[in-house]
C-alpha cells in the first residue's frame, strides 16, 4: 500500500514533481504522497460523493521502481558516492532519484551520512532536514543552497588538536565514574564481548593490530582520578604512556575469571584474551567505551589484518573532552535545556506496573534485586511484514519499535503518558565516527497515548518520529544534567534500538577475523547499552540479518519474570498486527490470541443451559409438593412447613389478584422481621407482580419516593407498633395488614401468569445522585441464582457437602437477604429468621446457631468480625457452621482466623452488585489457606471465579480486555 495523490491540472507543465516540491514546504515529509497520478476529472457517485472504485488503479511496477536517472551535478555525484559507501551498493546503481529509505536506511546510517556530508562539505545538517530531503537530487539541492548562502547556523565547529596528557571527563563519563565508585569492586560497568574466530586465523597478527590500535587511541591508555581545582573536586582522565596491553590466555575451565572489576585509577581499562585460537575476548570499562566502540575495534583490527593499516584520527578523545566542556560552560547548550523543558511541561509519572510477583513461572525462585534477562526472536515472516510496513509509510525503525514499546507499557500500567528514555549513539560529529570512547547519551522522552477517535497508530508513530528527529540534535547533555537542571523524576526504563549497521561487524571486508557462521548474537546484545542495568527495565530491539531480536533486562525487585514475559509477548503480538496500525489506537490488538481466548472464554466457561421459562414461585411450589412436611421457616419459635408456606402464600396471592394486582405491578412490603415478609414476597410473585421490600425505619420521604417511582397502588404491611404504622400511610395507595389475612382460605394453587423476564423484585440502593435507585431483578435472574449459579456447570455444588439450615439476619431491603432466604428455600433448607430483637445481637444469634444447628451464614464481613468478639457467637459458629459466605463490602482478612481455628469451615468471598442478583463470582478462601499449609499470611483475596452462567471481564476504558493481572474495570455479564 502506498499513499497516492490523484490530481487535475489545467496546464501540462504542472506535474507530480511540482506538487511534491510544493507540499514539502507545507507538510511534514511523512505526509507527502509517495506518488502522484494525473486524471481528467474526479469521479463521483450519484450522491455526489467521491467514487473511489472509479479511480484508476496505479501501475504497481511504476510505484515500486522508478526509472534510473544518473546523477548530474557534482553534489549529486558525491551524495551517490556517500550512499554507495554506506549501503555497500555499486555507485552506478544509485541515481538522482534514489531514496535513503528505499536503500534500507536507518538512524545509524543517517548519522554516518551526516558525518560524511559534514566532513565533505563543511556544513552541519540537522537530522530532521536530512529526513525531509532523503532523495539524492533533493539532498544535493538542499546542500547547494546551504553552501551558497550566508547562513552561519550550518557551519561546523573545528575541534582543536591539543596533544593533551590529561583532560576533564565528559558529562557522560562523569555519570559512569560516580556510579562506578559507588559500586566499587563489581562488574556493573564492564562491557564484555566475545567472538568466535575464523578457523586458521593468525592470532599474532590480531595481537599486532590491537597493539597498533592501543597506540593510536590514547583513550585506551587513560586512567581516571579526582583532582582539586580551585577548592572543587573534578574528575580528570590521565594518559598513562607507560601502561601496556596484556593478552591473556584462557581455556573452558577458567574463562569465567576473564570478566573482573577494573580499577579506574589504573590503566589500561581494556583487557584482551583468547580461548585457544578459537575465541576472542574483549572487556572494557564503560567509561572508555560504548557499543559503537566495539564495532570500531573489530573493524580496525580487520582492516589491519587485511591491509596492514589503521585509520588515522584527526583528534583524540581528550581534545573532544576539552571541546565539549568548554561548550557546556559557554551556555551553548541552553537551547537543548529549553527543548526538554517544553517536552516536560506536561504532567507525567514514573512508570508503575502491577508486579504480579506472586505468579511464578515454572516455580522459579527469584532473588529480589537481581538483573534477569529475557531473550526472544521475532520470526522472519513477521520481520518481513514489519520492514514492508516501515518502507510503505516512510518511517524509522526506532520510531516504529519505540511506539510499540510505549503503547504496551501504557496498556500494562494504565498510564496514558509513558516516561521513558532512549539510548543515542551521540556521534553526530564527523570527528567521532571512528573514535573509541564513551559517547552514548540517555535521552528522556514522554510517549503520549491519549487515545481518541481521530488518531491512528500510524499517526502516533509519525508523531514520535518527529520528536525523535528533534531529539537527535539535542544529545549532548547527559541525563544527570537534564535531571538536575529540570528537576526531572528518576526514569526507570529505557529503550534501545540496535540497527543492522552496528550489528554487522566487518561486513565490508573480504576476509574477516570473525566467524559469522555460528553467529555472535548472544554476546552482542549489550554492545549498544548505556549501562542499561541501572534501569529497572532495559528493552533492547536488535536487528540481525533478516529478523529482529528482543533482549530485555529487568530488575526482579520490581518486575517478575511472569510480567516481563507477558510484556514481551504483547510486544511481539503487536508486530504481528501492523495491518491494524491504520485503525484507531484503541483498536490495536496487543494481547496474544491464546491469552485473549483464556480471558474471554476459558475464564468464563462455567455455563449451563436450562429451560428459560422457570419462575421462582412455580419452582418453590414444585419443591413444596416434594417435601411438604419439612420445616421451611422458623421465626419467634413459630415453625412453618413447606406445604404451609406454599398454601399461605397461595391464599394471599388470591386476595391480591382480587384487588386487581397482576403482571407488571409492584407491591411494596413494609414489614418487621417475621415470617409474614416471606409469605408476602411469595404471594406477590404468585399474583404476577413483583415485590418491593421496605424497611419501616426508612425516612417517610424515602419510602414515599420509592412507592411513587414504582407507581404502586397497594402495599402490604406488618408493623406491631400502631404509632409507626399510622405514620406510614400514603395517599392514593391502598394498604393491607398481613396479620389480619385469613391464611386458611383459598389455599389452592393459583394460575401462573408470568414469564421469565417479568419482575420478581425491586431493591432500591442509595444511588449516586442522592436519590434511591431501583434495581429490577427478573424471575430468570432469581431462578439462575438460586438453582444454578452456585454450582459448577450447573451441576456440581460449590458447597461440596451441602447445608440444611440457614441463618437470616440481614435487612430485607439488602439483596443478601435473597441469599439468606430465597436461595436456601429452593434448596429445601430450613431458614432461621431472626426477629428484631435477635438480628443484631451476637449473643442471641449464637444461641440460635447452637439451638438449630445452623450450618450456613451469608453476611457482610464487618458484621461477623464484630460478632466474633462475643464468645457465645464465636463458639457456636465454630461448632456448627460449615459455610460462611461474605459479600457486600471489602473482605476483612481478620476473618481468616476462623479458618485457622477450624479448617472444616468453608470461607467464601463473594462479589457482585445488586444488578447481578446478589453475587456473580465467589472465591473459596479456605482452599487457599490449606494450599498455604494452614498459614493465613499472604493469602491472596480476590473476587474469585464467575458463578455459573455469569461472565466477568476486566476491561479498559474503551471496553477492551486487558491482559491477565493488569488493572482495569470489572464488567459483568450473564443472569
GROMACS .gro file of C-alpha atoms in nm, residues 115-488:
model
  374
  115UNK     CA    1   2.906   1.295   0.934
  116UNK     CA    2   3.040   1.229   0.584
  117UNK     CA    3   2.846   1.530   0.448
  118UNK     CA    4   2.983   1.739   0.733
  119UNK     CA    5   3.338   1.637   0.651
  120UNK     CA    6   3.298   1.674   0.274
  121UNK     CA    7   3.102   2.000   0.254
  122UNK     CA    8   3.196   2.162   0.588
  123UNK     CA    9   2.832   2.210   0.681
  124UNK     CA   10   2.613   2.068   0.957
  125UNK     CA   11   2.268   1.945   0.852
  126UNK     CA   12   2.001   1.874   1.109
  127UNK     CA   13   1.873   1.521   1.128
  128UNK     CA   14   1.515   1.630   1.060
  129UNK     CA   15   1.618   1.818   0.747
  130UNK     CA   16   1.804   1.517   0.616
  131UNK     CA   17   1.492   1.304   0.662
  132UNK     CA   18   1.292   1.561   0.467
  133UNK     CA   19   1.548   1.551   0.180
  134UNK     CA   20   1.629   1.181   0.168
  135UNK     CA   21   1.624   1.155  -0.216
  136UNK     CA   22   1.965   1.215  -0.378
  137UNK     CA   23   1.870   1.511  -0.601
  138UNK     CA   24   1.667   1.676  -0.322
  139UNK     CA   25   1.952   1.640  -0.074
  140UNK     CA   26   2.202   1.771  -0.327
  141UNK     CA   27   1.988   2.077  -0.399
  142UNK     CA   28   1.947   2.140  -0.028
  143UNK     CA   29   2.323   2.119   0.029
  144UNK     CA   30   2.393   2.351  -0.264
  145UNK     CA   31   2.150   2.608  -0.124
  146UNK     CA   32   2.325   2.600   0.214
  147UNK     CA   33   2.675   2.622   0.069
  148UNK     CA   34   2.580   2.922  -0.142
  149UNK     CA   35   2.402   3.102   0.143
  150UNK     CA   36   2.544   3.332   0.410
  151UNK     CA   37   2.366   3.142   0.690
  152UNK     CA   38   2.626   3.073   0.962
  153UNK     CA   39   2.400   2.833   1.151
  154UNK     CA   40   2.511   2.547   0.925
  155UNK     CA   41   2.881   2.599   0.988
  156UNK     CA   42   3.063   2.322   1.171
  157UNK     CA   43   3.284   2.365   1.473
  158UNK     CA   44   3.653   2.289   1.435
  159UNK     CA   45   3.782   2.090   1.732
  160UNK     CA   46   4.135   2.194   1.820
  161UNK     CA   47   4.406   1.928   1.845
  162UNK     CA   48   4.573   1.998   2.180
  163UNK     CA   49   4.806   1.698   2.232
  164UNK     CA   50   4.697   1.688   2.598
  165UNK     CA   51   4.805   1.430   2.855
  166UNK     CA   52   4.509   1.493   3.083
  167UNK     CA   53   4.154   1.617   3.030
  168UNK     CA   54   3.828   1.680   3.218
  169UNK     CA   55   3.577   1.398   3.182
  170UNK     CA   56   3.265   1.449   2.973
  171UNK     CA   57   2.924   1.456   3.140
  172UNK     CA   58   2.856   1.104   3.011
  173UNK     CA   59   3.179   0.978   3.164
  174UNK     CA   60   3.112   1.157   3.491
  175UNK     CA   61   2.789   0.967   3.546
  176UNK     CA   62   2.967   0.636   3.486
  177UNK     CA   63   3.254   0.736   3.716
  178UNK     CA   64   3.028   0.831   4.006
  179UNK     CA   65   2.825   0.512   3.981
  180UNK     CA   66   3.140   0.302   3.947
  181UNK     CA   67   3.290   0.449   4.263
  182UNK     CA   68   2.965   0.384   4.449
  183UNK     CA   69   2.968   0.024   4.327
  184UNK     CA   70   3.338  -0.046   4.364
  185UNK     CA   71   3.466  -0.399   4.312
  186UNK     CA   72   3.182  -0.510   4.087
  187UNK     CA   73   3.138  -0.554   3.713
  188UNK     CA   74   2.832  -0.333   3.672
  189UNK     CA   75   3.010  -0.113   3.417
  190UNK     CA   76   3.214  -0.379   3.240
  191UNK     CA   77   3.142  -0.415   2.867
  192UNK     CA   78   3.249  -0.772   2.785
  193UNK     CA   79   3.205  -0.930   2.441
  194UNK     CA   80   3.332  -1.245   2.277
  195UNK     CA   81   3.368  -1.350   1.915
  196UNK     CA   82   3.430  -1.686   1.758
  197UNK     CA   83   3.735  -1.654   1.533
  198UNK     CA   84   3.762  -1.778   1.180
  199UNK     CA   85   3.939  -2.112   1.155
  200UNK     CA   86   4.309  -2.076   1.082
  201UNK     CA   87   4.324  -1.706   1.174
  202UNK     CA   88   4.668  -1.567   1.264
  203UNK     CA   89   4.648  -1.481   1.636
  204UNK     CA   90   4.980  -1.297   1.636
  205UNK     CA   91   4.856  -1.072   1.358
  206UNK     CA   92   4.545  -0.992   1.560
  207UNK     CA   93   4.764  -0.902   1.856
  208UNK     CA   94   4.971  -0.672   1.634
  209UNK     CA   95   4.651  -0.500   1.529
  210UNK     CA   96   4.548  -0.447   1.892
  211UNK     CA   97   4.890  -0.301   1.974
  212UNK     CA   98   4.860  -0.060   1.681
  213UNK     CA   99   4.512   0.038   1.796
  214UNK     CA  100   4.639   0.080   2.151
  215UNK     CA  101   4.899   0.331   2.030
  216UNK     CA  102   4.657   0.522   1.804
  217UNK     CA  103   4.376   0.572   2.057
  218UNK     CA  104   4.500   0.744   2.373
  219UNK     CA  105   4.168   0.676   2.545
  220UNK     CA  106   4.278   0.313   2.579
  221UNK     CA  107   4.571   0.425   2.797
  222UNK     CA  108   4.363   0.655   3.019
  223UNK     CA  109   4.308   0.626   3.393
  224UNK     CA  110   4.070   0.841   3.596
  225UNK     CA  111   4.141   1.020   3.924
  226UNK     CA  112   3.999   1.302   4.132
  227UNK     CA  113   4.170   1.641   4.121
  228UNK     CA  114   4.131   1.953   4.335
  229UNK     CA  115   4.082   2.269   4.124
  230UNK     CA  116   4.003   2.597   4.299
  231UNK     CA  117   3.878   2.410   4.602
  232UNK     CA  118   3.648   2.194   4.390
  233UNK     CA  119   3.690   1.825   4.319
  234UNK     CA  120   3.693   1.737   3.950
  235UNK     CA  121   3.744   1.409   3.770
  236UNK     CA  122   4.019   1.402   3.510
  237UNK     CA  123   4.148   1.146   3.269
  238UNK     CA  124   4.524   1.091   3.262
  239UNK     CA  125   4.704   0.926   2.973
  240UNK     CA  126   4.948   0.669   3.106
  241UNK     CA  127   5.210   0.617   2.836
  242UNK     CA  128   5.382   0.351   3.048
  243UNK     CA  129   5.090   0.110   3.059
  244UNK     CA  130   5.088  -0.195   2.840
  245UNK     CA  131   4.818  -0.405   2.677
  246UNK     CA  132   4.847  -0.761   2.806
  247UNK     CA  133   4.698  -1.055   2.613
  248UNK     CA  134   4.551  -1.320   2.838
  249UNK     CA  135   4.511  -1.688   2.762
  250UNK     CA  136   4.213  -1.892   2.881
  251UNK     CA  137   4.050  -2.231   2.847
  252UNK     CA  138   3.696  -2.353   2.903
  253UNK     CA  139   3.761  -2.411   3.274
  254UNK     CA  140   3.900  -2.070   3.376
  255UNK     CA  141   3.734  -1.833   3.124
  256UNK     CA  142   3.490  -1.705   3.387
  257UNK     CA  143   3.778  -1.523   3.555
  258UNK     CA  144   3.829  -1.302   3.247
  259UNK     CA  145   3.549  -1.066   3.350
  260UNK     CA  146   3.653  -0.894   3.672
  261UNK     CA  147   3.636  -0.541   3.819
  262UNK     CA  148   3.851  -0.260   3.683
  263UNK     CA  149   4.041  -0.007   3.895
  264UNK     CA  150   3.963   0.329   3.736
  265UNK     CA  151   4.283   0.477   3.876
  266UNK     CA  152   4.495   0.222   3.691
  267UNK     CA  153   4.534   0.198   3.312
  268UNK     CA  154   4.459   0.029   3.083
  269UNK     CA  155   4.084  -0.016   3.124
  270UNK     CA  156   4.074  -0.278   2.849
  271UNK     CA  157   4.156  -0.649   2.852
  272UNK     CA  158   4.203  -0.876   2.552
  273UNK     CA  159   4.208  -1.253   2.583
  274UNK     CA  160   4.185  -1.570   2.378
  275UNK     CA  161   4.043  -1.914   2.433
  276UNK     CA  162   4.298  -2.117   2.242
  277UNK     CA  163   4.287  -1.991   1.881
  278UNK     CA  164   3.908  -2.010   1.870
  279UNK     CA  165   3.753  -1.723   2.064
  280UNK     CA  166   3.847  -1.355   2.102
  281UNK     CA  167   3.759  -1.198   2.438
  282UNK     CA  168   3.736  -0.822   2.494
  283UNK     CA  169   3.640  -0.650   2.819
  284UNK     CA  170   3.644  -0.272   2.863
  285UNK     CA  171   3.521  -0.034   3.124
  286UNK     CA  172   3.221   0.166   3.011
  287UNK     CA  173   3.400   0.493   3.091
  288UNK     CA  174   3.615   0.444   2.779
  289UNK     CA  175   3.378   0.251   2.554
  290UNK     CA  176   3.028   0.212   2.417
  291UNK     CA  177   2.860  -0.016   2.167
  292UNK     CA  178   2.997   0.161   1.862
  293UNK     CA  179   3.344   0.129   2.016
  294UNK     CA  180   3.323  -0.249   1.986
  295UNK     CA  181   3.237  -0.223   1.618
  296UNK     CA  182   3.521   0.025   1.562
  297UNK     CA  183   3.772  -0.205   1.733
  298UNK     CA  184   3.675  -0.511   1.529
  299UNK     CA  185   3.661  -0.314   1.204
  300UNK     CA  186   4.004  -0.162   1.274
  301UNK     CA  187   4.157  -0.499   1.362
  302UNK     CA  188   4.010  -0.643   1.043
  303UNK     CA  189   4.150  -0.353   0.845
  304UNK     CA  190   4.496  -0.404   0.992
  305UNK     CA  191   4.471  -0.780   0.942
  306UNK     CA  192   4.386  -0.738   0.573
  307UNK     CA  193   4.552  -0.408   0.475
  308UNK     CA  194   4.828  -0.361   0.735
  309UNK     CA  195   4.690  -0.017   0.832
  310UNK     CA  196   4.462   0.154   1.082
  311UNK     CA  197   4.258   0.469   1.027
  312UNK     CA  198   4.420   0.790   1.146
  313UNK     CA  199   4.240   1.011   1.398
  314UNK     CA  200   4.203   1.384   1.341
  315UNK     CA  201   4.179   1.442   1.714
  316UNK     CA  202   4.199   1.236   2.033
  317UNK     CA  203   3.923   1.180   2.289
  318UNK     CA  204   4.091   1.427   2.524
  319UNK     CA  205   4.060   1.700   2.260
  320UNK     CA  206   3.691   1.629   2.227
  321UNK     CA  207   3.650   1.630   2.608
  322UNK     CA  208   3.802   1.980   2.631
  323UNK     CA  209   3.584   2.100   2.343
  324UNK     CA  210   3.258   1.970   2.486
  325UNK     CA  211   3.330   2.102   2.838
  326UNK     CA  212   3.405   2.449   2.703
  327UNK     CA  213   3.076   2.438   2.512
  328UNK     CA  214   2.893   2.344   2.831
  329UNK     CA  215   3.043   2.633   3.026
  330UNK     CA  216   2.963   2.883   2.750
  331UNK     CA  217   2.589   2.816   2.767
  332UNK     CA  218   2.594   2.688   2.409
  333UNK     CA  219   2.350   2.411   2.501
  334UNK     CA  220   2.080   2.627   2.659
  335UNK     CA  221   1.854   2.558   2.361
  336UNK     CA  222   1.873   2.189   2.448
  337UNK     CA  223   1.756   2.267   2.800
  338UNK     CA  224   1.465   2.463   2.655
  339UNK     CA  225   1.371   2.177   2.422
  340UNK     CA  226   1.337   1.929   2.709
  341UNK     CA  227   1.176   2.188   2.933
  342UNK     CA  228   0.898   2.226   2.678
  343UNK     CA  229   0.863   1.848   2.643
  344UNK     CA  230   0.823   1.803   3.018
  345UNK     CA  231   0.569   2.080   3.061
  346UNK     CA  232   0.306   1.803   3.051
  347UNK     CA  233   0.219   1.607   3.363
  348UNK     CA  234   0.386   1.268   3.390
  349UNK     CA  235   0.462   0.997   3.643
  350UNK     CA  236   0.730   0.734   3.684
  351UNK     CA  237   0.633   0.407   3.515
  352UNK     CA  238   0.448   0.185   3.761
  353UNK     CA  239   0.310  -0.158   3.673
  354UNK     CA  240   0.133  -0.406   3.899
  355UNK     CA  241   0.416  -0.652   3.951
  356UNK     CA  242   0.221  -0.981   3.953
  357UNK     CA  243   0.519  -1.110   4.152
  358UNK     CA  244   0.311  -1.382   4.313
  359UNK     CA  245   0.280  -1.559   3.978
  360UNK     CA  246   0.595  -1.766   3.934
  361UNK     CA  247   0.683  -1.924   3.601
  362UNK     CA  248   0.776  -2.291   3.643
  363UNK     CA  249   0.804  -2.231   4.020
  364UNK     CA  250   1.112  -2.023   3.950
  365UNK     CA  251   1.285  -1.893   4.263
  366UNK     CA  252   1.375  -1.527   4.226
  367UNK     CA  253   1.617  -1.330   4.439
  368UNK     CA  254   1.480  -0.978   4.453
  369UNK     CA  255   1.708  -0.707   4.320
  370UNK     CA  256   1.885  -0.922   4.062
  371UNK     CA  257   1.901  -0.826   3.695
  372UNK     CA  258   1.746  -1.102   3.485
  373UNK     CA  259   1.719  -1.129   3.108
  374UNK     CA  260   1.455  -1.243   2.861
  375UNK     CA  261   1.563  -1.303   2.501
  376UNK     CA  262   1.310  -1.364   2.225
  377UNK     CA  263   1.306  -1.366   1.848
  378UNK     CA  264   1.064  -1.204   1.605
  379UNK     CA  265   1.047  -1.457   1.324
  380UNK     CA  266   1.132  -1.390   0.962
  381UNK     CA  267   0.771  -1.374   0.842
  382UNK     CA  268   0.673  -1.109   1.099
  383UNK     CA  269   1.002  -0.924   1.040
  384UNK     CA  270   0.930  -0.906   0.667
  385UNK     CA  271   0.588  -0.759   0.743
  386UNK     CA  272   0.749  -0.501   0.970
  387UNK     CA  273   1.002  -0.398   0.705
  388UNK     CA  274   0.730  -0.370   0.441
  389UNK     CA  275   0.519  -0.152   0.670
  390UNK     CA  276   0.812   0.073   0.760
  391UNK     CA  277   0.903   0.122   0.395
  392UNK     CA  278   0.541   0.182   0.295
  393UNK     CA  279   0.496   0.464   0.546
  394UNK     CA  280   0.848   0.604   0.523
  395UNK     CA  281   0.904   0.582   0.897
  396UNK     CA  282   1.211   0.499   1.102
  397UNK     CA  283   1.252   0.166   1.274
  398UNK     CA  284   1.336   0.335   1.601
  399UNK     CA  285   1.007   0.527   1.597
  400UNK     CA  286   0.817   0.213   1.498
  401UNK     CA  287   0.952  -0.008   1.775
  402UNK     CA  288   0.964   0.267   2.039
  403UNK     CA  289   0.594   0.344   1.976
  404UNK     CA  290   0.502  -0.022   2.025
  405UNK     CA  291   0.717  -0.041   2.338
  406UNK     CA  292   0.550   0.267   2.486
  407UNK     CA  293   0.200   0.151   2.388
  408UNK     CA  294   0.245  -0.187   2.557
  409UNK     CA  295   0.378  -0.022   2.873
  410UNK     CA  296   0.082   0.216   2.864
  411UNK     CA  297  -0.160  -0.075   2.849
  412UNK     CA  298   0.009  -0.265   3.133
  413UNK     CA  299   0.046   0.041   3.356
  414UNK     CA  300  -0.277   0.223   3.272
  415UNK     CA  301  -0.074   0.541   3.225
  416UNK     CA  302  -0.151   0.749   2.916
  417UNK     CA  303   0.187   0.924   2.930
  418UNK     CA  304   0.488   0.694   2.950
  419UNK     CA  305   0.806   0.842   3.094
  420UNK     CA  306   1.090   0.657   2.929
  421UNK     CA  307   1.432   0.714   2.777
  422UNK     CA  308   1.626   0.619   2.469
  423UNK     CA  309   1.994   0.548   2.422
  424UNK     CA  310   2.154   0.753   2.144
  425UNK     CA  311   2.496   0.698   1.990
  426UNK     CA  312   2.567   1.073   2.026
  427UNK     CA  313   2.829   1.062   1.750
  428UNK     CA  314   2.673   1.342   1.547
  429UNK     CA  315   3.013   1.489   1.469
  430UNK     CA  316   3.242   1.362   1.194
  431UNK     CA  317   3.542   1.369   1.433
  432UNK     CA  318   3.383   1.093   1.638
  433UNK     CA  319   3.290   0.840   1.370
  434UNK     CA  320   3.595   0.618   1.416
  435UNK     CA  321   3.693   0.723   1.767
  436UNK     CA  322   3.699   0.481   2.058
  437UNK     CA  323   3.530   0.627   2.362
  438UNK     CA  324   3.218   0.666   2.572
  439UNK     CA  325   2.973   0.894   2.386
  440UNK     CA  326   2.631   0.736   2.423
  441UNK     CA  327   2.366   0.956   2.573
  442UNK     CA  328   2.049   0.869   2.761
  443UNK     CA  329   1.771   1.100   2.649
  444UNK     CA  330   1.445   1.125   2.843
  445UNK     CA  331   1.124   1.116   2.643
  446UNK     CA  332   0.749   1.132   2.705
  447UNK     CA  333   0.540   0.897   2.492
  448UNK     CA  334   0.177   1.005   2.486
  449UNK     CA  335  -0.112   0.767   2.427
  450UNK     CA  336  -0.420   0.978   2.487
  451UNK     CA  337  -0.635   0.772   2.257
  452UNK     CA  338  -0.929   0.916   2.070
  453UNK     CA  339  -1.129   0.860   1.755
  454UNK     CA  340  -0.911   1.088   1.547
  455UNK     CA  341  -0.573   0.917   1.579
  456UNK     CA  342  -0.445   0.604   1.414
  457UNK     CA  343  -0.138   0.418   1.534
  458UNK     CA  344   0.043   0.519   1.214
  459UNK     CA  345  -0.012   0.884   1.304
  460UNK     CA  346   0.117   0.821   1.652
  461UNK     CA  347   0.434   0.658   1.516
  462UNK     CA  348   0.491   0.959   1.292
  463UNK     CA  349   0.444   1.198   1.581
  464UNK     CA  350   0.702   1.004   1.781
  465UNK     CA  351   0.931   1.001   1.479
  466UNK     CA  352   0.912   1.379   1.457
  467UNK     CA  353   1.005   1.402   1.827
  468UNK     CA  354   1.297   1.163   1.779
  469UNK     CA  355   1.432   1.363   1.486
  470UNK     CA  356   1.432   1.675   1.700
  471UNK     CA  357   1.598   1.486   1.985
  472UNK     CA  358   1.880   1.381   1.754
  473UNK     CA  359   2.006   1.740   1.761
  474UNK     CA  360   1.991   1.751   2.142
  475UNK     CA  361   2.205   1.458   2.255
  476UNK     CA  362   2.495   1.642   2.414
  477UNK     CA  363   2.358   1.690   2.765
  478UNK     CA  364   2.372   1.387   2.990
  479UNK     CA  365   2.063   1.252   3.163
  480UNK     CA  366   2.203   1.354   3.501
  481UNK     CA  367   2.249   1.714   3.382
  482UNK     CA  368   1.895   1.728   3.241
  483UNK     CA  369   1.753   1.572   3.557
  484UNK     CA  370   1.933   1.825   3.773
  485UNK     CA  371   1.851   2.129   3.556
  486UNK     CA  372   1.483   2.046   3.500
  487UNK     CA  373   1.423   1.861   3.829
  488UNK     CA  374   1.303   1.557   3.636
   0.00000   0.00000   0.00000
